[in-house]
Tab-separated table of C-alpha atoms in Angstrom:
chain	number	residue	atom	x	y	z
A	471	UNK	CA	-28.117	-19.837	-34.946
A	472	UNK	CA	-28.894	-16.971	-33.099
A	473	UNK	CA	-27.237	-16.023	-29.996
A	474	UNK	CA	-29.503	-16.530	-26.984
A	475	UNK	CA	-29.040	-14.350	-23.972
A	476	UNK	CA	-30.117	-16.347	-20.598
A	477	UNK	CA	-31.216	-15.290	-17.426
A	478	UNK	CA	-31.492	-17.504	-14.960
A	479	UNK	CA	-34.105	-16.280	-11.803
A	480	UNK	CA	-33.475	-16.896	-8.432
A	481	UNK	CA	-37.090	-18.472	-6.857
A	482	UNK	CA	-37.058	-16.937	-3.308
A	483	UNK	CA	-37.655	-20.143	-1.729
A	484	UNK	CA	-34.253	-21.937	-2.180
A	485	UNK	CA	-31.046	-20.450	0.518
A	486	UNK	CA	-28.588	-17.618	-1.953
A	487	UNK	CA	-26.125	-20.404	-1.106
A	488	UNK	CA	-27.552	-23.101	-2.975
A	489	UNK	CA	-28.286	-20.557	-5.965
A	490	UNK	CA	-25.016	-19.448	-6.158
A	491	UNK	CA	-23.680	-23.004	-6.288
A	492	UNK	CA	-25.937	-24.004	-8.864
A	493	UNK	CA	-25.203	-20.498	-10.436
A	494	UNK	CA	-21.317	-21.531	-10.431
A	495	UNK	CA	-22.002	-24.579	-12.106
A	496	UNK	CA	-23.890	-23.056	-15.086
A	497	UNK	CA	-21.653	-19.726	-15.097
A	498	UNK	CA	-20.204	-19.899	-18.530
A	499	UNK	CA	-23.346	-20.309	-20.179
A	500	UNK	CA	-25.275	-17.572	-18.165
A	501	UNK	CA	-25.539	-14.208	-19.381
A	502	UNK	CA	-27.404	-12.787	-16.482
A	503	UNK	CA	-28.418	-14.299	-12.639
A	504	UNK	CA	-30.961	-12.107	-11.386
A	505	UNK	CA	-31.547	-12.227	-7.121
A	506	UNK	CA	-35.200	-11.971	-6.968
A	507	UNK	CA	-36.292	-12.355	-3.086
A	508	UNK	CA	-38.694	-10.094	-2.194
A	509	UNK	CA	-38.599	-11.686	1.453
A	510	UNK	CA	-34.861	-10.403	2.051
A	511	UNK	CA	-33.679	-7.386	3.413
A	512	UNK	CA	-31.604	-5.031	1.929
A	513	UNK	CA	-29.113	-6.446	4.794
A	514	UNK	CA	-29.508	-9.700	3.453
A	515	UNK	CA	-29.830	-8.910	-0.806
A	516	UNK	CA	-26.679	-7.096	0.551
A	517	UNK	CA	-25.054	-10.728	2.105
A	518	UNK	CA	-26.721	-12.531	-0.760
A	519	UNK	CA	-24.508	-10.744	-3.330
A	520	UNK	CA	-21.169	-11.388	-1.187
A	521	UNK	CA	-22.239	-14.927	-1.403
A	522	UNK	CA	-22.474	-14.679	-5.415
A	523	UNK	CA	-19.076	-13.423	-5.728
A	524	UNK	CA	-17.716	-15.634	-3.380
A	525	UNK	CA	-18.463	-18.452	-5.481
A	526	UNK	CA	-16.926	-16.519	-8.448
A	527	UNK	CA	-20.304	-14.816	-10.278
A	528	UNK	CA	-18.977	-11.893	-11.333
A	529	UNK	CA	-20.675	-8.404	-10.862
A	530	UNK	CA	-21.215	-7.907	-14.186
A	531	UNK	CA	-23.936	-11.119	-14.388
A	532	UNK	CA	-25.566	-10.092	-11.187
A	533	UNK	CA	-29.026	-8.180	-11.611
A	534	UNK	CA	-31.086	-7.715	-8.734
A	535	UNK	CA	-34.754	-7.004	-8.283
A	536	UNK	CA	-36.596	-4.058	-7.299
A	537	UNK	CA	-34.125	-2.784	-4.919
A	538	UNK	CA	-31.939	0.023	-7.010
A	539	UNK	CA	-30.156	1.141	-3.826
A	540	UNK	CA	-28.819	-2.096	-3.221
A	541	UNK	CA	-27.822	-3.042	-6.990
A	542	UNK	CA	-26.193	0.781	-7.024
A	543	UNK	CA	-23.983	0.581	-3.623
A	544	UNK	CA	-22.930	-3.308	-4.560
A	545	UNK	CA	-21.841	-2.142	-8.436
A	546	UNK	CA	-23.744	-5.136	-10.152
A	547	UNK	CA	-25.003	-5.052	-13.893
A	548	UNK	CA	-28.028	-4.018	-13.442
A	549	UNK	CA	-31.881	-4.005	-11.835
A	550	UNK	CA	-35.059	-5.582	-13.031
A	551	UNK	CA	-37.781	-3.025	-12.120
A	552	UNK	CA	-41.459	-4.377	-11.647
A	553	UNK	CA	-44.469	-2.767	-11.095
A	554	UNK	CA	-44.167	-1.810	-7.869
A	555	UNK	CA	-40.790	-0.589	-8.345
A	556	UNK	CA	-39.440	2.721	-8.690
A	557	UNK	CA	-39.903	4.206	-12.410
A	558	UNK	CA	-37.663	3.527	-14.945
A	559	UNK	CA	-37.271	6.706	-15.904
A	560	UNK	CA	-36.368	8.044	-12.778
A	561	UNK	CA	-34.039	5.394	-11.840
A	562	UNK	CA	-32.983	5.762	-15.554
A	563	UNK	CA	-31.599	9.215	-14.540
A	564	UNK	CA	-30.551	8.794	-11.036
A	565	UNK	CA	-28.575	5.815	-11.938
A	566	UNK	CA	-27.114	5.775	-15.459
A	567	UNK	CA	-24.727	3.128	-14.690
A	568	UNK	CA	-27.440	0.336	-14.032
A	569	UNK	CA	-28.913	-1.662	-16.920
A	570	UNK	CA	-32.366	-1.724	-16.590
A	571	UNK	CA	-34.950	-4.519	-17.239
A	572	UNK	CA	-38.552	-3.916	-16.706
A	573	UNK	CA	-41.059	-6.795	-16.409
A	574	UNK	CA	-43.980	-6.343	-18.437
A	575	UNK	CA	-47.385	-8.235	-19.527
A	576	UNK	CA	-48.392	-5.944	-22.475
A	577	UNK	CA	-46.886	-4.620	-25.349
A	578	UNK	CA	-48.305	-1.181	-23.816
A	579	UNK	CA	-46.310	-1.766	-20.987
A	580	UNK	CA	-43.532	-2.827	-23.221
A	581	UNK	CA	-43.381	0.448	-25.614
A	582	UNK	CA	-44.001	2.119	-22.090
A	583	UNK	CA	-41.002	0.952	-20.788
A	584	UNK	CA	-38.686	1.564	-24.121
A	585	UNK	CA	-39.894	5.415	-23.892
A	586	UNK	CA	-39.166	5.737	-20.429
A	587	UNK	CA	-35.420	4.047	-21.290
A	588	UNK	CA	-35.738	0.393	-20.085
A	589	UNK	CA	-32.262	-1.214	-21.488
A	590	UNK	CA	-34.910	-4.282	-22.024
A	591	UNK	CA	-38.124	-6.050	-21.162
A	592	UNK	CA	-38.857	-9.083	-19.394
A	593	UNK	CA	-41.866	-10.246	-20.638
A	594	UNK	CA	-44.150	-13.436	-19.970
A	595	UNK	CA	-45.201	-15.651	-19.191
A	596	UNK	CA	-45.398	-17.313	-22.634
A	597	UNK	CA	-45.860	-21.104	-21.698
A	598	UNK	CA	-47.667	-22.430	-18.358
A	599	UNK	CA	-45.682	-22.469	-15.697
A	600	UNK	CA	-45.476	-23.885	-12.214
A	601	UNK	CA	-44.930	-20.450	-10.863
A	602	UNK	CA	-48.351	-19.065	-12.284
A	603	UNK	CA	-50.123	-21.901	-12.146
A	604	UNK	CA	-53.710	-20.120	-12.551
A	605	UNK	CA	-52.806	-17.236	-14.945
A	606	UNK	CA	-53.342	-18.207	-18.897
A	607	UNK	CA	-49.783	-17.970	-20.411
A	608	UNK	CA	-49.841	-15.428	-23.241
A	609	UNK	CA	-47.713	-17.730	-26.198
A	610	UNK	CA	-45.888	-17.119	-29.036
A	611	UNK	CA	-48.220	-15.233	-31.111
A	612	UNK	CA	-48.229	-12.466	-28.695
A	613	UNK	CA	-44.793	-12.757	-27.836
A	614	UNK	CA	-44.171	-12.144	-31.184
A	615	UNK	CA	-46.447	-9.348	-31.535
A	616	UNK	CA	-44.712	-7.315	-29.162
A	617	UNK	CA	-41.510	-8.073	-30.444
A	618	UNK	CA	-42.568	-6.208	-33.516
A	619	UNK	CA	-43.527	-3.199	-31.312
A	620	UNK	CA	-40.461	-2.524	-29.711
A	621	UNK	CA	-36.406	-2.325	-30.659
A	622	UNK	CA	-35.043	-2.784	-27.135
A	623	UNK	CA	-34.374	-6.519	-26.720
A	624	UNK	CA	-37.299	-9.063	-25.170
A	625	UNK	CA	-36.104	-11.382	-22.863
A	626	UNK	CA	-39.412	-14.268	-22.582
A	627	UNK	CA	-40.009	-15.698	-19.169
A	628	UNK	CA	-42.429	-18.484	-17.996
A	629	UNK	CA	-42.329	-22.187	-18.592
A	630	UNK	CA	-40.008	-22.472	-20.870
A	631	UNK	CA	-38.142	-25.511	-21.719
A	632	UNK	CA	-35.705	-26.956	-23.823
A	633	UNK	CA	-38.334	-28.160	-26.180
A	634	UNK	CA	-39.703	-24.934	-26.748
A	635	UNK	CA	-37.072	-22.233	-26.604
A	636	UNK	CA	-36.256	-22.478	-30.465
A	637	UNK	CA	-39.978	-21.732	-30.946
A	638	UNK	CA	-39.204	-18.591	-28.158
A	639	UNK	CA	-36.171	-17.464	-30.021
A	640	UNK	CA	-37.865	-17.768	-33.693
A	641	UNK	CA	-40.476	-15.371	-32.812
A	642	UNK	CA	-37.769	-12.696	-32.442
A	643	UNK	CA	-37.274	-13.070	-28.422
A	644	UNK	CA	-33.491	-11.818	-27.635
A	645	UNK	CA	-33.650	-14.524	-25.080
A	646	UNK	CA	-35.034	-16.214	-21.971
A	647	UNK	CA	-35.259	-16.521	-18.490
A	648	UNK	CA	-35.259	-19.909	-16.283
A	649	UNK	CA	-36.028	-20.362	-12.879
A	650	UNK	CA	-37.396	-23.882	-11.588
A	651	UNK	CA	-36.436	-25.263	-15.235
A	652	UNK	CA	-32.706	-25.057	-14.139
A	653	UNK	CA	-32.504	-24.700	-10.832
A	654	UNK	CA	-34.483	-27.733	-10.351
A	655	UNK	CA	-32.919	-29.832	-12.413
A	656	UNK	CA	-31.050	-33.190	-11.260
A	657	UNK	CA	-27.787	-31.983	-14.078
A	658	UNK	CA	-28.388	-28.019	-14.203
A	659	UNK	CA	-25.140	-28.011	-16.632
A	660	UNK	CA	-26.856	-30.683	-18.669
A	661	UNK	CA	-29.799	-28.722	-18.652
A	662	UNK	CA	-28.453	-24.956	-19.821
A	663	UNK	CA	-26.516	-26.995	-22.513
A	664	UNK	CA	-30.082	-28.075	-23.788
A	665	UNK	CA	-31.953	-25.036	-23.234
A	666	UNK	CA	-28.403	-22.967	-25.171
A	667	UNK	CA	-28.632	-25.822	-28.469
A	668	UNK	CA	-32.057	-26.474	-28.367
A	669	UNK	CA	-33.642	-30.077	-26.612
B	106	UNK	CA	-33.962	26.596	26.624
B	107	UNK	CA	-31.787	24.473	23.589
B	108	UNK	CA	-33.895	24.002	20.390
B	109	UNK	CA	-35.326	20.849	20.025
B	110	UNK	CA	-34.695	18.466	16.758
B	111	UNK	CA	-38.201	17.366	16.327
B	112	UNK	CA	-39.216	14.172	14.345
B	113	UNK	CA	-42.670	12.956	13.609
B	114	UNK	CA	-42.266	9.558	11.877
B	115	UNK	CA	-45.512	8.061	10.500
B	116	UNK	CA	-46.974	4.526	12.231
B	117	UNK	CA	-47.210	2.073	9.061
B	118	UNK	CA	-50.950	1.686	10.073
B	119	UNK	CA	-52.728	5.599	9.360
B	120	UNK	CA	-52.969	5.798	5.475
B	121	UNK	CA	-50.220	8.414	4.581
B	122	UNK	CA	-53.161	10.955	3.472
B	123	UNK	CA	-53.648	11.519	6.946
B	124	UNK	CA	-50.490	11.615	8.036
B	125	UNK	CA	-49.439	14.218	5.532
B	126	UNK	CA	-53.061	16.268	6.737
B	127	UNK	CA	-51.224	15.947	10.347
B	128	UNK	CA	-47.629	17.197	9.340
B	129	UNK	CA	-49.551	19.964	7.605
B	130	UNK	CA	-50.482	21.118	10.716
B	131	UNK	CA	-47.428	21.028	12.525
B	132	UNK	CA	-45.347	22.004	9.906
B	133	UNK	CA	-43.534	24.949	11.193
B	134	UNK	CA	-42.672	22.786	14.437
B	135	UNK	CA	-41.617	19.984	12.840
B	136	UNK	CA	-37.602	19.012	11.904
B	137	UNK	CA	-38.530	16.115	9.964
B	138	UNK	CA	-40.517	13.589	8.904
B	139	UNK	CA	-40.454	10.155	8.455
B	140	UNK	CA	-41.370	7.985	5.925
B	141	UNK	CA	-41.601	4.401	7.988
B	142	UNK	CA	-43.797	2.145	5.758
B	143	UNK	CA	-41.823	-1.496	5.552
B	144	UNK	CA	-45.275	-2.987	4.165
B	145	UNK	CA	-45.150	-0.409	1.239
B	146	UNK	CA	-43.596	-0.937	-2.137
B	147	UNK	CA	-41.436	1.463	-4.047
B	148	UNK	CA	-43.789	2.976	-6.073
B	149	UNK	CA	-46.293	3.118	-3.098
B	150	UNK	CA	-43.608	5.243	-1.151
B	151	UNK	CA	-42.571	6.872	-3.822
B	152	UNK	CA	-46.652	8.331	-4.267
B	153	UNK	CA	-46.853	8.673	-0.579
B	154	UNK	CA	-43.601	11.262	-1.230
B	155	UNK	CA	-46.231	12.742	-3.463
B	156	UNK	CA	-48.758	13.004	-1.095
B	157	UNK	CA	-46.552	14.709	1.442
B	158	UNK	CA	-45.333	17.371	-1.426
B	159	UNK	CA	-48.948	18.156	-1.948
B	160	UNK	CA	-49.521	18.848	1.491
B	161	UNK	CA	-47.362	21.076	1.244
B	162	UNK	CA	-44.175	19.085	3.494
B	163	UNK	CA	-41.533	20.321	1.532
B	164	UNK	CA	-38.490	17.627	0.681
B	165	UNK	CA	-36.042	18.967	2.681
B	166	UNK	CA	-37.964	17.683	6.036
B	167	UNK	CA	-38.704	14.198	4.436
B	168	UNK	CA	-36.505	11.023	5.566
B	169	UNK	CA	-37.554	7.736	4.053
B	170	UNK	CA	-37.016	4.570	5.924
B	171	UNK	CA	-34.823	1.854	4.881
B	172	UNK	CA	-35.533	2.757	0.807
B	173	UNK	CA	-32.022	4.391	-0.070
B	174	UNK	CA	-33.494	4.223	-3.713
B	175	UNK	CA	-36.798	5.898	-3.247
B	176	UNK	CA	-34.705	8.682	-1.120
B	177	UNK	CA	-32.425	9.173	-3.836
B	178	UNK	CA	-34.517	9.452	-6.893
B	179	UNK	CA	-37.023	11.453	-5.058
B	180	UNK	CA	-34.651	14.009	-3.772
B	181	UNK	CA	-35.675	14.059	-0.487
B	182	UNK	CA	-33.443	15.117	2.864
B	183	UNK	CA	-32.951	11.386	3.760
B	184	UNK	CA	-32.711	8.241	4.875
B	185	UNK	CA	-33.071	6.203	8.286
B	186	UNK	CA	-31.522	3.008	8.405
B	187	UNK	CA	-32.112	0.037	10.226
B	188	UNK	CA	-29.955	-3.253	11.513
B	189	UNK	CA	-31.783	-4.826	8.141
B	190	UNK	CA	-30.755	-1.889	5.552
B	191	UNK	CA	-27.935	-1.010	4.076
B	192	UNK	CA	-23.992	-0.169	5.653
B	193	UNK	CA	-23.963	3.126	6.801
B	194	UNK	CA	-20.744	3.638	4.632
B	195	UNK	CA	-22.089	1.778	1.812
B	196	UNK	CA	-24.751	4.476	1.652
B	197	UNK	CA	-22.584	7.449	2.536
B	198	UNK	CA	-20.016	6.829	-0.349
B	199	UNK	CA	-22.769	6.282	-2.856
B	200	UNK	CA	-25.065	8.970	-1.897
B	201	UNK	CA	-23.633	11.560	-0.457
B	202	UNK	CA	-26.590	13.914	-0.564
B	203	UNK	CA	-28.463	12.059	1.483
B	204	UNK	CA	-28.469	12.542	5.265
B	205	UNK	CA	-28.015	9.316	7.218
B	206	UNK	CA	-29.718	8.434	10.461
B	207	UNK	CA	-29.269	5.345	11.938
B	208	UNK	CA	-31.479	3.549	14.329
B	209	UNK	CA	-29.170	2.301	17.033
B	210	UNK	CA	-29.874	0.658	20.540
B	211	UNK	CA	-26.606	0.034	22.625
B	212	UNK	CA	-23.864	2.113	23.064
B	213	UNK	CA	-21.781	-0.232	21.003
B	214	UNK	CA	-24.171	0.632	18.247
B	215	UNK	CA	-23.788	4.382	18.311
B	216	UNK	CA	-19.841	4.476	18.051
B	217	UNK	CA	-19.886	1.947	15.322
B	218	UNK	CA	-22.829	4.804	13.208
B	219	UNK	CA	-20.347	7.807	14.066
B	220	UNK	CA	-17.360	5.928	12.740
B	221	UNK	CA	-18.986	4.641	9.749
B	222	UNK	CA	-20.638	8.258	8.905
B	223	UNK	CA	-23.978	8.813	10.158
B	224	UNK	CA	-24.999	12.209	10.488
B	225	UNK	CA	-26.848	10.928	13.859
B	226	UNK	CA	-28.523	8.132	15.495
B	227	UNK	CA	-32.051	7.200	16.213
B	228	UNK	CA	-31.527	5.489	19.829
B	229	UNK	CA	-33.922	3.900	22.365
B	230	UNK	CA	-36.799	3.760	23.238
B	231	UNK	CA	-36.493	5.348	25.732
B	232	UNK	CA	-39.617	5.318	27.714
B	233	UNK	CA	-42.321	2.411	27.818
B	234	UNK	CA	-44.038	3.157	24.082
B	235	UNK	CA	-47.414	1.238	22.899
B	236	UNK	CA	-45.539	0.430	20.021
B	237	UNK	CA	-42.574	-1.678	21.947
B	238	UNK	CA	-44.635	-2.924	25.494
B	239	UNK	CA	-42.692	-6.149	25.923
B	240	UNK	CA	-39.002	-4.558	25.696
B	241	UNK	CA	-37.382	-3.043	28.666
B	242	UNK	CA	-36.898	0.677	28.165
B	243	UNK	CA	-33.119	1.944	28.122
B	244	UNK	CA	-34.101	5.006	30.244
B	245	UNK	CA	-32.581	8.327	30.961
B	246	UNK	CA	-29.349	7.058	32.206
B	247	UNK	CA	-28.130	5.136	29.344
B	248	UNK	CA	-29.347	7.693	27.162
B	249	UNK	CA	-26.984	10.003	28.807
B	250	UNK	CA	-24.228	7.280	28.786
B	251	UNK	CA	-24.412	6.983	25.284
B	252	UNK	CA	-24.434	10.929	24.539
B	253	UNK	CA	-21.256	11.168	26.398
B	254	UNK	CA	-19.601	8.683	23.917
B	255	UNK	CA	-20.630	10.036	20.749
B	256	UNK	CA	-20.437	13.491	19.235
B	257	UNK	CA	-22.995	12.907	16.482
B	258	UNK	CA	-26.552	14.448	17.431
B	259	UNK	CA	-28.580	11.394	19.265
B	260	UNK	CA	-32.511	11.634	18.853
B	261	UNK	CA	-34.306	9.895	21.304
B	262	UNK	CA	-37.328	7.850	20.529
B	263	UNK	CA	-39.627	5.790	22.323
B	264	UNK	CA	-42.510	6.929	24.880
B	265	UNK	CA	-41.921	10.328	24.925
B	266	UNK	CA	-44.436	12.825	26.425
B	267	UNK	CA	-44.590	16.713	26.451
B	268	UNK	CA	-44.056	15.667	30.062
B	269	UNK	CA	-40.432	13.865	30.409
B	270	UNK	CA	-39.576	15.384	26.492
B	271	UNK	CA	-37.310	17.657	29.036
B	272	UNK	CA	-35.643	14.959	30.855
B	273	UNK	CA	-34.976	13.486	27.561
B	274	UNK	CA	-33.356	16.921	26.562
B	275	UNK	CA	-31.455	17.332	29.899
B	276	UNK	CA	-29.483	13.985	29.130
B	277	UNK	CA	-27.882	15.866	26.450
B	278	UNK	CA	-30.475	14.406	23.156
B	279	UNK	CA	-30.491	16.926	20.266
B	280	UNK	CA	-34.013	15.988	19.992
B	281	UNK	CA	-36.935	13.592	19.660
B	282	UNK	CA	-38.657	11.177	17.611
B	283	UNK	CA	-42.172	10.985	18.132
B	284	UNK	CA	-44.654	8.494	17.020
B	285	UNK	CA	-47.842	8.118	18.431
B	286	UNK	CA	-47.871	11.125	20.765
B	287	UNK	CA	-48.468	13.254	17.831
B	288	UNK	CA	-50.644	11.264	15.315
B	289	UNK	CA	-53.140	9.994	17.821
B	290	UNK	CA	-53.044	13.264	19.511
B	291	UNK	CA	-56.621	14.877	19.293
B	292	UNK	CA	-55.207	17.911	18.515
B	293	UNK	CA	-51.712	17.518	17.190
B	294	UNK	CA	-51.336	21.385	17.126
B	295	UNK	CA	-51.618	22.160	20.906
B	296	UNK	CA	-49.473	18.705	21.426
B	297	UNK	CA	-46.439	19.431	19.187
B	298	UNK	CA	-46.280	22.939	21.256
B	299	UNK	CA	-46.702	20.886	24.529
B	300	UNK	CA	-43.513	19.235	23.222
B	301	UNK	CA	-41.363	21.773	22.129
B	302	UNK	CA	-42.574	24.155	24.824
B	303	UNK	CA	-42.371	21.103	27.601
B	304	UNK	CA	-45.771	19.768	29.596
């Protein structure tokens, strides 16, 4: 079985504290938490991050979105650029020490974003999800599409489940990305053991 | 007569077309301007940047609010922070290219900048200003209070007029940060003169 690398998505509605102490729980079996709160300050990303390592996340699995400056000065892993977000290319240069993941809904954004250096691409969403309730989920077949299109690694994002994460990983995804799927579950560690060996 | 610092830092309302047409005109009298868009994305600052350069504002009189990131990758002169952004230090030991103002409204405030390593504070306002009418202004005597405890370069912003821009520079300010006085101005030429020249 392959190895699947997991990202798990903060959801900007639940407090970093509660995150993190889901995030502790699940640690092990997490390659990546990403702090995605568009709502917060730089002040607060800033606190947000404290609280992360406080509970014992280590830099190294922290990723956080959009905001390059505050990823850079706090020495995490890495940033996950969208498309509002600075270029990757010019962050790319500027900050060489960052990994950086780009979110994309094409495979012309995705070959895009492996020219302009992206370390990988988020890409969804693949299944319907309760995030995107209205948008039509793109599914495997394009999923696998783009994998074929690009050698950087695709992480796929958007309603996926334990039941359909082997079907994720066989179409050549590197791995996935949870948000309400964990951090809404009643046993998150139950739940990443599922989503890691299949459901 | 002391030379003035002069900043011109855009409202967050006028598209940033105009207010690069208006800091085209008052280039040569002009220290700096400012970049002060919180509604604005990365990439949208980052074009606005553009915008400016096309005018003709060259980089080295551009500060960017609160974005460390967009500062950084765009080269610019740099940034402002606010009680939301970043540490002052944080910023300083990261990117040390970048000039640091911070905003700052208590005495307290300033100190706590200069120690950290700002290159100078933003205080006030001042003055009644359209932008702030429910907030008591700080007035001329405070201002002067905190010159006298800090020996970093204090702008002063907040309802300042070609006619008490003097009063302001008597209390020992380097300069002034002005807002509306210049971009509503009818004729922003014959104002910013008014202000460095006095009312």
């Amino acid at each position: 079985m392959t190895r699947k690398e997991i990202h798990v998505i903060s959801n900007g509605k639940q407090p970093l504290e509660e995150f993190a102490q889901c995030a502790r729980l699940i640690l092990s079996d997490v390659d990546y938490f990403h702090v995605r709160e568009k709502q917060l300050s730089a002040k607060q990303l800033s606190d947000g991050i404290d609280i992360l390592l406080q509970h014992g996340i280590p830099a190294e699995k922290i990723v956080v979105n959009d905001r390059v400056d505050v990823a850079a000065v706090r020495n995490v892993a890495g940033v996950q650029l969208a498309y509002h977000s600075l270029k990757v290319n010019e962050v790319k240069q500027r900050f060489p020490e960052l990994k950086i993941g780009k979110s994309v809904h094409s495979i012309e954004e995705a070959i895009d974003a492996e020219r302009l250096g992206a370390d990988y691409v988020l890409y969804g969403h693949i299944f319907t999800s309760k995030s995107k309730p209205d948008v039509t989920p793109r599914g495997i077949r394009q999923l696998e599409a783009l994998v074929n299109e690009v050698s950087i690694p695709v992480i796929a994002i958007g309603g996926i489940t334990p039941f359909n994460v082997e079907s994720v990983m066989s179409a050549g995804a590197r791995g996935v990305a949870i948000m309400s799927g964990i951090l809404e579950a009643e046993d998150p560690l139950s739940m990443i053991k599922l989503y890691k060996n299949g459901g």
